[in-house]
Coordinates of C-alpha atoms in Angstrom, one line a residue:
M1 CA -28.5 72.6 -10.4
T2 CA -28.0 71.0 -13.7
E3 CA -25.0 69.1 -12.4
V4 CA -27.1 67.8 -9.5
R5 CA -29.9 66.6 -11.8
E6 CA -27.2 65.0 -14.0
A7 CA -25.7 63.2 -11.0
V8 CA -29.1 61.9 -9.8
G9 CA -29.8 60.7 -13.3
D10 CA -26.5 59.0 -13.6
A11 CA -27.1 57.3 -10.2
E12 CA -30.5 56.1 -11.2
A13 CA -29.2 54.8 -14.6
L14 CA -26.3 53.0 -12.9
L15 CA -28.7 51.5 -10.4
R16 CA -31.0 50.2 -13.1
A17 CA -28.0 48.9 -15.1
Q18 CA -26.6 47.2 -12.0
S19 CA -30.0 45.6 -11.3
G20 CA -30.4 44.5 -14.9
V21 CA -26.9 43.0 -15.1
L22 CA -27.3 41.2 -11.8
E23 CA -30.7 39.8 -12.9
R24 CA -29.1 38.6 -16.2
I25 CA -26.2 37.0 -14.2
A26 CA -28.6 35.3 -11.8
G27 CA -30.7 34.1 -14.8
G28 CA -27.7 32.5 -16.4
A29 CA -27.5 34.8 -19.4
P30 CA -24.4 34.5 -21.7
L31 CA -21.5 36.7 -20.8
A32 CA -21.6 38.5 -24.2
E33 CA -25.2 39.5 -23.5
V34 CA -24.4 40.8 -20.0
L35 CA -21.3 42.8 -21.2
T36 CA -23.4 44.2 -24.1
E37 CA -25.9 45.5 -21.5
V38 CA -22.9 47.2 -19.6
A39 CA -21.5 48.8 -22.7
T40 CA -24.9 50.0 -23.9
T41 CA -25.6 51.6 -20.5
L42 CA -22.4 53.7 -20.9
E43 CA -23.3 54.7 -24.5
R44 CA -26.7 55.9 -23.3
L45 CA -25.1 58.0 -20.5
M46 CA -22.4 59.3 -22.8
P47 CA -24.1 60.1 -26.2
G48 CA -21.7 60.0 -29.1
C49 CA -19.3 57.4 -27.7
H50 CA -18.7 53.8 -28.7
C51 CA -17.9 51.2 -26.1
S52 CA -15.8 48.0 -26.4
I53 CA -15.1 45.3 -23.8
L54 CA -12.2 42.9 -24.6
L55 CA -11.4 39.8 -22.6
L56 CA -7.8 38.8 -21.7
D57 CA -6.6 35.3 -22.4
L58 CA -3.8 34.9 -19.8
E59 CA -2.2 31.8 -21.4
S60 CA -1.7 33.6 -24.8
A61 CA -1.6 37.2 -23.4
T62 CA -4.0 38.3 -26.1
L63 CA -7.3 40.3 -26.0
H64 CA -10.5 38.9 -27.6
H65 CA -13.9 40.4 -28.4
G66 CA -16.3 40.5 -25.5
A67 CA -18.9 43.2 -26.5
A68 CA -19.0 46.2 -28.8
P69 CA -22.7 47.1 -29.5
S70 CA -22.2 50.2 -31.7
L71 CA -18.7 49.6 -33.2
P72 CA -18.4 48.2 -36.7
A73 CA -18.0 44.4 -36.8
A74 CA -14.9 44.8 -39.1
W75 CA -13.2 46.8 -36.3
S76 CA -14.0 44.2 -33.7
E77 CA -12.7 41.5 -36.0
G78 CA -9.5 43.5 -36.8
I79 CA -8.4 43.8 -33.2
D80 CA -9.6 40.3 -32.0
G81 CA -6.6 38.3 -30.7
L82 CA -4.6 41.5 -30.1
P83 CA -1.3 40.7 -28.2
I84 CA -0.9 43.0 -25.2
G85 CA 2.1 45.3 -24.9
R86 CA 3.3 48.8 -24.3
D87 CA 2.7 49.8 -27.9
A88 CA -0.4 47.7 -28.6
G89 CA -2.9 50.6 -28.8
S90 CA -4.8 51.8 -25.8
C91 CA -6.4 48.4 -24.9
G92 CA -3.2 46.4 -25.3
A93 CA -1.2 48.9 -23.3
A94 CA -3.8 49.1 -20.5
A95 CA -4.0 45.3 -20.1
F96 CA -0.2 45.1 -20.1
L97 CA 0.5 48.0 -17.7
G98 CA -2.6 47.6 -15.6
V99 CA -3.5 51.3 -15.7
P100 CA -5.9 53.4 -17.8
V101 CA -4.4 54.5 -21.1
I102 CA -5.8 57.6 -22.9
A103 CA -5.1 58.3 -26.6
E104 CA -6.6 61.8 -27.1
D105 CA -5.7 61.6 -30.8
V106 CA -4.9 58.1 -32.2
T107 CA -3.4 59.7 -35.3
T108 CA -0.5 61.1 -33.3
D109 CA -0.3 58.7 -30.3
P110 CA 2.9 56.5 -30.7
R111 CA 1.1 53.5 -29.2
W112 CA -1.4 53.5 -32.1
V113 CA 1.1 53.3 -35.0
Q114 CA 0.1 49.8 -36.2
F115 CA -3.7 50.5 -35.7
R116 CA -4.0 54.0 -37.2
E117 CA -5.0 52.9 -40.7
L118 CA -7.7 50.5 -39.3
A119 CA -9.0 53.3 -36.9
G120 CA -9.1 55.8 -39.7
A121 CA -11.1 53.4 -41.9
H122 CA -13.8 53.4 -39.2
R123 CA -13.6 57.1 -38.3
L124 CA -12.2 56.5 -34.8
R125 CA -10.1 59.4 -33.5
A126 CA -9.8 59.0 -29.7
C127 CA -9.7 56.0 -27.4
W128 CA -9.6 55.7 -23.7
S129 CA -9.1 52.2 -22.2
T130 CA -9.4 51.1 -18.6
P131 CA -8.2 47.7 -17.3
I132 CA -10.9 45.5 -15.8
R133 CA -9.6 43.8 -12.7
G134 CA -11.1 40.6 -11.4
R135 CA -10.2 38.3 -8.5
G136 CA -7.0 37.1 -10.2
G137 CA -5.8 40.4 -11.7
V138 CA -6.5 42.0 -15.0
V139 CA -9.2 40.1 -16.9
G140 CA -10.0 42.5 -19.7
T141 CA -10.3 46.1 -20.8
F142 CA -13.2 48.6 -21.1
A143 CA -12.6 51.0 -24.0
V144 CA -14.5 54.2 -24.9
Y145 CA -14.0 55.5 -28.5
H146 CA -14.9 58.9 -30.0
E147 CA -15.0 60.1 -33.6
R148 CA -13.1 63.3 -32.7
T149 CA -10.2 64.0 -30.3
H150 CA -11.4 63.7 -26.8
Q151 CA -10.1 63.9 -23.2
P152 CA -12.4 62.2 -20.6
A153 CA -14.1 64.5 -18.0
P154 CA -14.4 63.6 -14.3
R155 CA -18.0 62.5 -14.8
E156 CA -17.0 60.2 -17.6
R157 CA -14.2 58.8 -15.5
D158 CA -16.6 58.1 -12.6
L159 CA -19.1 56.4 -14.9
V160 CA -16.4 54.2 -16.5
D161 CA -15.0 53.2 -13.1
R162 CA -18.5 52.1 -11.9
L163 CA -19.3 50.2 -15.1
T164 CA -15.8 48.7 -15.3
H165 CA -16.5 47.2 -11.8
L166 CA -19.8 45.9 -13.0
A167 CA -18.1 44.2 -16.0
S168 CA -15.5 42.7 -13.6
V169 CA -18.4 41.1 -11.6
A170 CA -19.9 39.6 -14.7
I171 CA -16.5 38.3 -16.0
D172 CA -15.6 36.8 -12.6
H173 CA -19.0 35.1 -12.3
D174 CA -18.7 33.7 -15.8
T175 CA -15.2 32.4 -15.0
L176 CA -16.3 30.7 -11.8
F177 CA -19.5 29.5 -13.3
G178 CA -17.7 28.2 -16.3
A179 CA -15.1 26.4 -14.2
L180 CA -18.0 24.9 -12.1
A181 CA -19.9 23.9 -15.2
D182 CA -16.7 22.4 -16.7
S183 CA -16.0 20.5 -13.4
E184 CA -19.6 19.3 -13.3
E185 CA -19.4 18.2 -16.9
R186 CA -16.2 16.3 -16.3
F187 CA -17.6 14.7 -13.2
R188 CA -20.8 13.7 -15.1
R189 CA -18.8 12.1 -17.8
A190 CA -16.4 10.4 -15.4
F191 CA -19.4 9.1 -13.4
D192 CA -21.8 8.1 -16.2
D193 CA -19.3 6.7 -18.6
N194 CA -17.1 4.9 -16.0
V195 CA -16.8 1.1 -16.4
T196 CA -16.7 0.8 -12.6
G197 CA -20.0 0.7 -10.8
M198 CA -20.6 4.1 -9.0
A199 CA -23.3 5.5 -6.8
I200 CA -23.9 8.8 -5.0
T201 CA -25.6 8.3 -1.7
E202 CA -26.8 10.4 1.3
P203 CA -24.6 10.3 4.4
D204 CA -26.8 7.5 5.7
G205 CA -26.1 5.4 2.6
A206 CA -29.4 5.9 0.8
V207 CA -28.7 5.9 -3.0
T208 CA -29.6 9.1 -4.9
R209 CA -27.8 8.4 -8.2
T210 CA -26.2 5.5 -10.0
N211 CA -24.3 5.0 -13.2
E212 CA -25.1 2.4 -15.9
A213 CA -22.2 0.2 -14.9
L214 CA -23.6 -0.2 -11.4
R215 CA -27.1 -0.9 -12.6
D216 CA -25.8 -3.6 -15.0
L217 CA -23.7 -5.0 -12.2
L218 CA -26.5 -5.2 -9.7
G219 CA -29.1 -6.3 -12.2
R220 CA -31.5 -3.5 -11.1
T221 CA -33.1 -0.4 -12.6
E222 CA -32.3 3.1 -11.5
F223 CA -35.9 3.3 -10.0
E224 CA -35.2 0.1 -8.0
L225 CA -32.0 1.5 -6.6
L226 CA -33.1 5.0 -5.7
G227 CA -33.5 5.3 -1.9
A228 CA -32.0 1.8 -1.3
R229 CA -29.0 1.4 0.9
L230 CA -25.9 -0.2 -0.4
D231 CA -25.4 -2.3 2.8
E232 CA -28.8 -3.8 2.2
L233 CA -28.0 -4.7 -1.4
L234 CA -24.5 -6.1 -0.6
T235 CA -23.2 -8.5 2.1
P236 CA -19.9 -7.3 3.5
A237 CA -17.4 -10.1 3.9
G238 CA -15.7 -8.5 6.9
E239 CA -15.2 -5.0 8.4
S240 CA -16.9 -2.3 6.4
A241 CA -13.7 -0.3 6.2
A242 CA -12.8 1.4 2.9
P243 CA -12.2 -0.5 0.7
Y244 CA -14.0 -3.6 1.8
E245 CA -15.0 -6.9 0.2
A246 CA -18.6 -7.9 -0.2
T247 CA -20.8 -10.4 -2.0
L248 CA -23.9 -9.9 -4.1
S249 CA -26.7 -12.3 -4.8
H250 CA -27.5 -11.3 -8.4
P251 CA -31.1 -11.7 -9.6
D252 CA -30.0 -14.3 -12.2
G253 CA -28.8 -16.5 -9.4
R254 CA -25.1 -15.8 -9.5
T255 CA -23.0 -14.8 -6.5
L256 CA -20.6 -12.0 -7.2
D257 CA -17.5 -11.1 -5.4
L258 CA -17.1 -7.3 -5.1
V259 CA -14.7 -4.7 -3.7
V260 CA -16.4 -1.5 -2.4
S261 CA -14.7 1.8 -1.6
V262 CA -16.6 4.8 -0.2
S263 CA -15.4 8.4 -0.2
P264 CA -17.1 11.3 1.6
V265 CA -17.8 14.6 -0.1
A266 CA -17.5 17.3 2.6
G267 CA -19.7 20.4 2.8
P268 CA -18.6 24.0 3.7
D269 CA -18.5 23.0 7.4
G270 CA -16.3 20.0 6.7
R271 CA -19.1 17.4 7.4
P272 CA -20.0 14.8 4.8
V273 CA -22.9 15.8 2.7
R274 CA -22.6 13.0 0.1
L275 CA -20.9 9.7 -0.2
I276 CA -19.4 8.3 -3.5
A277 CA -19.3 4.6 -3.7
N278 CA -17.2 2.6 -6.2
V279 CA -18.2 -1.0 -6.7
L280 CA -15.8 -3.3 -8.6
D281 CA -16.6 -6.8 -9.7
V282 CA -13.7 -9.1 -8.8
T283 CA -15.6 -12.4 -9.3
Q284 CA -13.4 -13.6 -12.1
R285 CA -10.2 -12.4 -10.4
R286 CA -11.1 -14.2 -7.2
A287 CA -11.9 -17.4 -9.1
A288 CA -8.6 -17.2 -10.9
E289 CA -6.8 -16.6 -7.6
R290 CA -8.6 -19.6 -6.1
E291 CA -7.6 -21.7 -9.0
R292 CA -4.0 -20.6 -8.8
R293 CA -4.0 -21.2 -5.1
G294 CA -5.5 -24.7 -5.5
R295 CA -2.8 -25.6 -8.1
R296 CA -0.1 -24.2 -5.9
E297 CA -1.4 -26.1 -2.9
A298 CA -1.7 -29.3 -5.0
E299 CA 1.9 -28.8 -6.2
V300 CA 3.2 -28.2 -2.7
A301 CA 1.3 -31.3 -1.5
R302 CA 2.8 -33.4 -4.4
Q303 CA 6.3 -32.1 -3.6
A304 CA 5.8 -32.8 0.1
A305 CA 4.6 -36.3 -0.7
E306 CA 7.6 -36.9 -2.9
Q307 CA 9.9 -35.6 -0.3
A308 CA 8.2 -37.7 2.4
S309 CA 8.5 -40.8 0.1
R310 CA 12.2 -40.1 -0.5
A311 CA 12.8 -39.4 3.2
K312 CA 11.1 -42.7 4.0
T313 CA 13.2 -44.5 1.5
D314 CA 16.4 -42.9 2.8
F315 CA 15.4 -43.6 6.4
V316 CA 14.7 -47.3 5.8
A317 CA 18.0 -47.6 3.8
A318 CA 20.0 -45.8 6.6
L319 CA 18.3 -47.8 9.3
G320 CA 19.0 -51.1 7.5
H321 CA 22.6 -50.2 7.0
E322 CA 23.0 -49.3 10.7
L323 CA 21.3 -52.5 11.9
R324 CA 23.3 -54.7 9.6
T325 CA 26.6 -54.4 11.5
P326 CA 25.3 -55.4 15.0
L327 CA 23.0 -58.1 13.5
Q328 CA 26.0 -59.5 11.7
A329 CA 27.9 -59.6 15.0
V330 CA 25.0 -61.4 16.7
T331 CA 24.7 -63.9 13.8
G332 CA 28.5 -64.5 13.6
F333 CA 29.0 -65.1 17.3
T334 CA 25.9 -67.2 17.5
E335 CA 27.2 -69.5 14.7
L336 CA 30.6 -69.5 16.5
L337 CA 29.0 -70.7 19.8
G338 CA 26.9 -73.3 18.0
S339 CA 29.7 -74.8 15.9
L340 CA 32.7 -74.7 18.2
D341 CA 33.4 -76.0 21.7
L342 CA 34.9 -72.8 23.0
P343 CA 36.7 -72.4 26.3
P344 CA 34.8 -70.5 29.0
E345 CA 36.7 -67.2 28.5
R346 CA 36.1 -67.0 24.7
R347 CA 32.4 -68.1 25.3
R348 CA 32.0 -65.3 27.8
A349 CA 33.6 -62.8 25.3
A350 CA 31.3 -64.0 22.5
L351 CA 28.2 -63.6 24.7
E352 CA 29.4 -60.1 25.7
H353 CA 29.7 -59.2 22.0
I354 CA 26.2 -60.5 21.4
N355 CA 24.9 -58.6 24.4
D356 CA 26.6 -55.4 23.2
A357 CA 25.2 -55.8 19.7
A358 CA 21.7 -56.5 21.0
G359 CA 21.9 -53.5 23.3
H360 CA 23.0 -51.3 20.4
I361 CA 20.1 -52.6 18.3
L362 CA 17.6 -52.0 21.2
A363 CA 18.9 -48.5 21.8
M364 CA 18.7 -47.7 18.1
V365 CA 15.1 -49.0 18.0
D366 CA 14.2 -47.0 21.1
D367 CA 15.6 -43.8 19.5
V368 CA 13.7 -44.5 16.3
L369 CA 10.5 -45.1 18.3
D370 CA 11.0 -41.9 20.2
V371 CA 11.5 -39.9 17.0
A372 CA 8.3 -41.4 15.7
R373 CA 6.4 -40.6 18.9
I374 CA 7.7 -37.0 18.8
E375 CA 6.5 -36.5 15.2
A376 CA 3.1 -38.0 16.1
R377 CA 3.0 -35.7 19.2
A378 CA 2.4 -38.9 21.3
L379 CA 5.6 -38.9 23.4
P380 CA 4.7 -39.8 27.0
L381 CA 6.0 -37.2 29.5
H382 CA 6.1 -37.2 33.3
P383 CA 7.1 -33.7 34.4
A384 CA 8.3 -33.0 37.9
D385 CA 10.4 -30.4 39.7
L386 CA 14.1 -31.3 39.1
D387 CA 17.4 -30.1 40.3
V388 CA 19.2 -29.5 37.0
A389 CA 22.6 -29.6 38.6
A390 CA 22.0 -33.1 39.9
V391 CA 21.0 -34.3 36.4
V392 CA 24.1 -32.7 34.9
A393 CA 26.3 -34.4 37.5
E394 CA 24.7 -37.8 36.8
V395 CA 25.1 -37.4 33.0
L396 CA 28.8 -36.5 33.3
H397 CA 29.4 -39.4 35.6
L398 CA 27.9 -41.8 33.0
L399 CA 30.1 -40.3 30.3
E400 CA 33.4 -40.5 32.2
P401 CA 34.4 -43.9 30.7
L402 CA 33.8 -42.6 27.2
A403 CA 35.6 -39.3 27.8
G404 CA 38.5 -41.2 29.3
A405 CA 38.8 -43.4 26.3
E406 CA 38.6 -40.4 23.9
G407 CA 41.1 -38.3 26.0
V408 CA 38.5 -35.6 26.6
H409 CA 38.1 -33.6 29.8
L410 CA 34.6 -33.0 31.3
R411 CA 33.8 -29.8 33.1
D412 CA 30.7 -29.2 35.3
E413 CA 30.0 -25.4 35.6
S414 CA 26.4 -25.8 36.3
G415 CA 24.9 -23.7 39.1
P416 CA 21.8 -24.1 41.2
A417 CA 18.7 -24.3 39.0
S418 CA 15.3 -26.1 39.1
V419 CA 12.9 -26.7 36.3
C420 CA 9.7 -28.7 35.8
C421 CA 10.2 -31.3 33.2
D422 CA 10.6 -35.1 32.5
E423 CA 13.8 -36.2 34.3
R424 CA 14.3 -39.2 32.0
R425 CA 13.9 -37.1 28.9
L426 CA 16.1 -34.3 30.1
K427 CA 18.8 -36.9 31.0
Q428 CA 18.3 -38.4 27.5
V429 CA 18.8 -34.9 25.9
L430 CA 22.0 -34.1 27.8
L431 CA 23.5 -37.6 27.3
N432 CA 23.0 -37.2 23.5
L433 CA 24.5 -33.7 23.4
A434 CA 27.4 -34.4 25.8
G435 CA 28.0 -37.8 24.1
N436 CA 28.3 -36.2 20.7
A437 CA 30.5 -33.5 22.2
V438 CA 32.9 -36.2 23.4
R439 CA 32.8 -38.4 20.3
Y440 CA 33.4 -35.5 17.8
N441 CA 36.0 -33.8 20.0
R442 CA 39.8 -34.0 19.8
A443 CA 42.3 -35.6 22.1
G444 CA 42.9 -33.3 25.0
G445 CA 39.8 -31.3 24.3
T446 CA 37.1 -30.3 26.7
V447 CA 33.3 -30.6 27.1
T448 CA 31.7 -28.0 29.4
I449 CA 28.2 -28.0 30.7
T450 CA 26.8 -24.8 32.2
T451 CA 23.5 -23.6 33.4
R452 CA 21.9 -20.2 33.9
V453 CA 18.6 -19.0 35.2
E454 CA 16.6 -16.4 33.4
A455 CA 13.2 -14.8 34.1
E456 CA 11.2 -17.4 32.3
A457 CA 13.6 -20.2 31.4
V458 CA 16.5 -22.3 32.6
V459 CA 19.3 -22.5 29.9
V460 CA 21.6 -25.5 29.8
T461 CA 24.7 -25.1 27.5
V462 CA 26.9 -27.9 26.2
A463 CA 30.1 -26.6 24.7
D464 CA 33.0 -28.5 23.2
S465 CA 36.4 -27.7 21.8
G466 CA 36.1 -29.9 18.7
R467 CA 36.6 -29.3 15.1
G468 CA 33.3 -27.4 14.7
V469 CA 30.7 -27.5 11.9
A470 CA 30.6 -25.4 8.7
P471 CA 27.6 -23.0 8.5
E472 CA 26.2 -24.7 5.4
D473 CA 26.1 -28.0 7.4
L474 CA 24.3 -26.8 10.5
E475 CA 20.8 -27.7 9.3
R476 CA 22.0 -31.3 8.4
L477 CA 22.7 -31.8 12.1
F478 CA 19.0 -32.4 12.6
T479 CA 18.6 -34.9 9.7
P480 CA 18.3 -38.5 11.1
F481 CA 21.2 -40.8 10.3
D482 CA 23.2 -37.9 8.7
R483 CA 26.6 -37.8 10.5
L484 CA 28.1 -35.2 8.0
G485 CA 30.4 -37.9 6.6
A486 CA 32.0 -38.8 10.0
D487 CA 33.0 -42.5 10.4
T488 CA 33.7 -43.0 14.0
G489 CA 32.0 -46.3 14.4
Q490 CA 29.9 -44.7 17.2
G491 CA 26.3 -43.4 17.0
V492 CA 23.9 -43.6 14.1
G493 CA 23.0 -39.9 13.6
L494 CA 19.9 -39.7 15.7
G495 CA 21.3 -37.9 18.7
L496 CA 20.7 -34.3 17.8
P497 CA 17.4 -34.8 16.0
L498 CA 16.1 -36.7 19.0
A499 CA 17.5 -34.1 21.5
K500 CA 15.8 -31.3 19.6
G501 CA 12.5 -33.1 19.4
L502 CA 12.6 -34.0 23.1
A503 CA 13.4 -30.4 24.1
E504 CA 10.5 -29.1 22.0
A505 CA 8.2 -31.7 23.3
M506 CA 8.9 -30.4 26.8
G507 CA 8.0 -26.8 25.7
G508 CA 11.6 -25.7 25.2
R509 CA 14.0 -24.9 22.3
L510 CA 17.4 -26.2 21.1
A511 CA 19.8 -24.1 19.2
V512 CA 23.3 -24.9 17.8
T513 CA 26.2 -22.5 17.0
S514 CA 29.5 -23.6 15.8
V515 CA 32.9 -22.2 14.6
V516 CA 35.1 -24.4 12.4
G517 CA 38.3 -25.1 14.2
Q518 CA 37.0 -23.8 17.6
G519 CA 34.1 -26.0 18.6
T520 CA 30.3 -26.3 18.9
T521 CA 27.9 -25.0 21.4
V522 CA 24.4 -26.4 21.9
E523 CA 21.9 -24.4 24.0
V524 CA 18.8 -26.0 25.5
R525 CA 16.2 -23.5 26.8
L526 CA 13.5 -25.0 29.1
P527 CA 10.5 -23.1 30.5
R528 CA 10.5 -22.6 34.3

């Protein structure tokens, strides 16, 4: 009957202790106060014992004072910072091994060798220590001391087990609460002290909290910003994706350039419960970028103007040089006709020279005018459906005298193909390309014109077996009057630039490939 009343009394006492501890935890009481309540409860239920709760520091593997309501302060100070180990007394061994450790007599227990003197000074003879297990493993020890030798009874073991569990709840709560408090404190400092403007908003964008940097940036008080929406304060410059650019009309009249990034804070169900907005002032950076861009554009324009001026000078010089020879022929033969009474044959020959020179000048002027019209996008075109093979045949027929004189063979490998373009301009392109292929060929060489039909284009290829062009000189082929140092006495270096411009004016493309010593291939691609 006595055991029943004792068991009922223990249950009631434990229930009261549990309620009291949980109330203290809920009220935010310090951990030391909560653990003292746990230790005091056991001392009340086990008269004559002294309780101690030590906390384990995992990083240093040492035990530190948590609560010891009836033990001398000197004892608690003496074992504070105790390294855990097999021979580190009852508490150190229990924390190290993870099992209860009972020292019925500390004066003879080998694990107490280094603590016997201190225990004797405070009249402690027996110690029973139980590891306190939390969520992450052992978090401390619950020790029960007696002033005489002692072996715990089943009732005592049951009481210690129950109160050890209650201590673990308090320690886990303190650990979690401490981590949360530390996290909140670090967030508060990172938020309030951040030099970047920050705001916390509801999921709909309504501001609930701002830091000083944002208030200074927006020129508004916290009261003015509470409940306001960021998209009402700022004007997005484009899509409101994160991050996005925006502008702000500051109360002092300035217009600020901003970059805004928004990050959601998810709740337990994964849905956003808050938004954190970062607002960065990039006004000065944007102004500096615009200034650099303006200087860069001005420099590019200056260089382009200088290049255009040099090109114009070079063009005029080259044109003057090319015109001088035929003009000298016209002048010389005109003077000859005016100063001498020539026989009819020589008169006819002189007139033919004058006519050839005038034709050369006229052709050159026509080419120059065509290049100018192409650059001005004012070239007149008269597109019509054409039989490409017929145009190729006509071009090769016109070039037969030149090819014969140069000892070059012409080959027509064009197949049936039709395209809608300007017949005169297509003929002009092919005459220039095939004419160059003949002039810059070798004796006994060949010039072959082929055609092929693709899904969206007709491709005309002019290939020769001449000496070819070095890779570094390919771009110079399209520079007016640049004949790559050739001195054939034919052409002025406008053929390829004009052919390329005419092809592009008709919506096509012209490309050149060449292998030194093997020949050059020019491909003209015209849309169908």
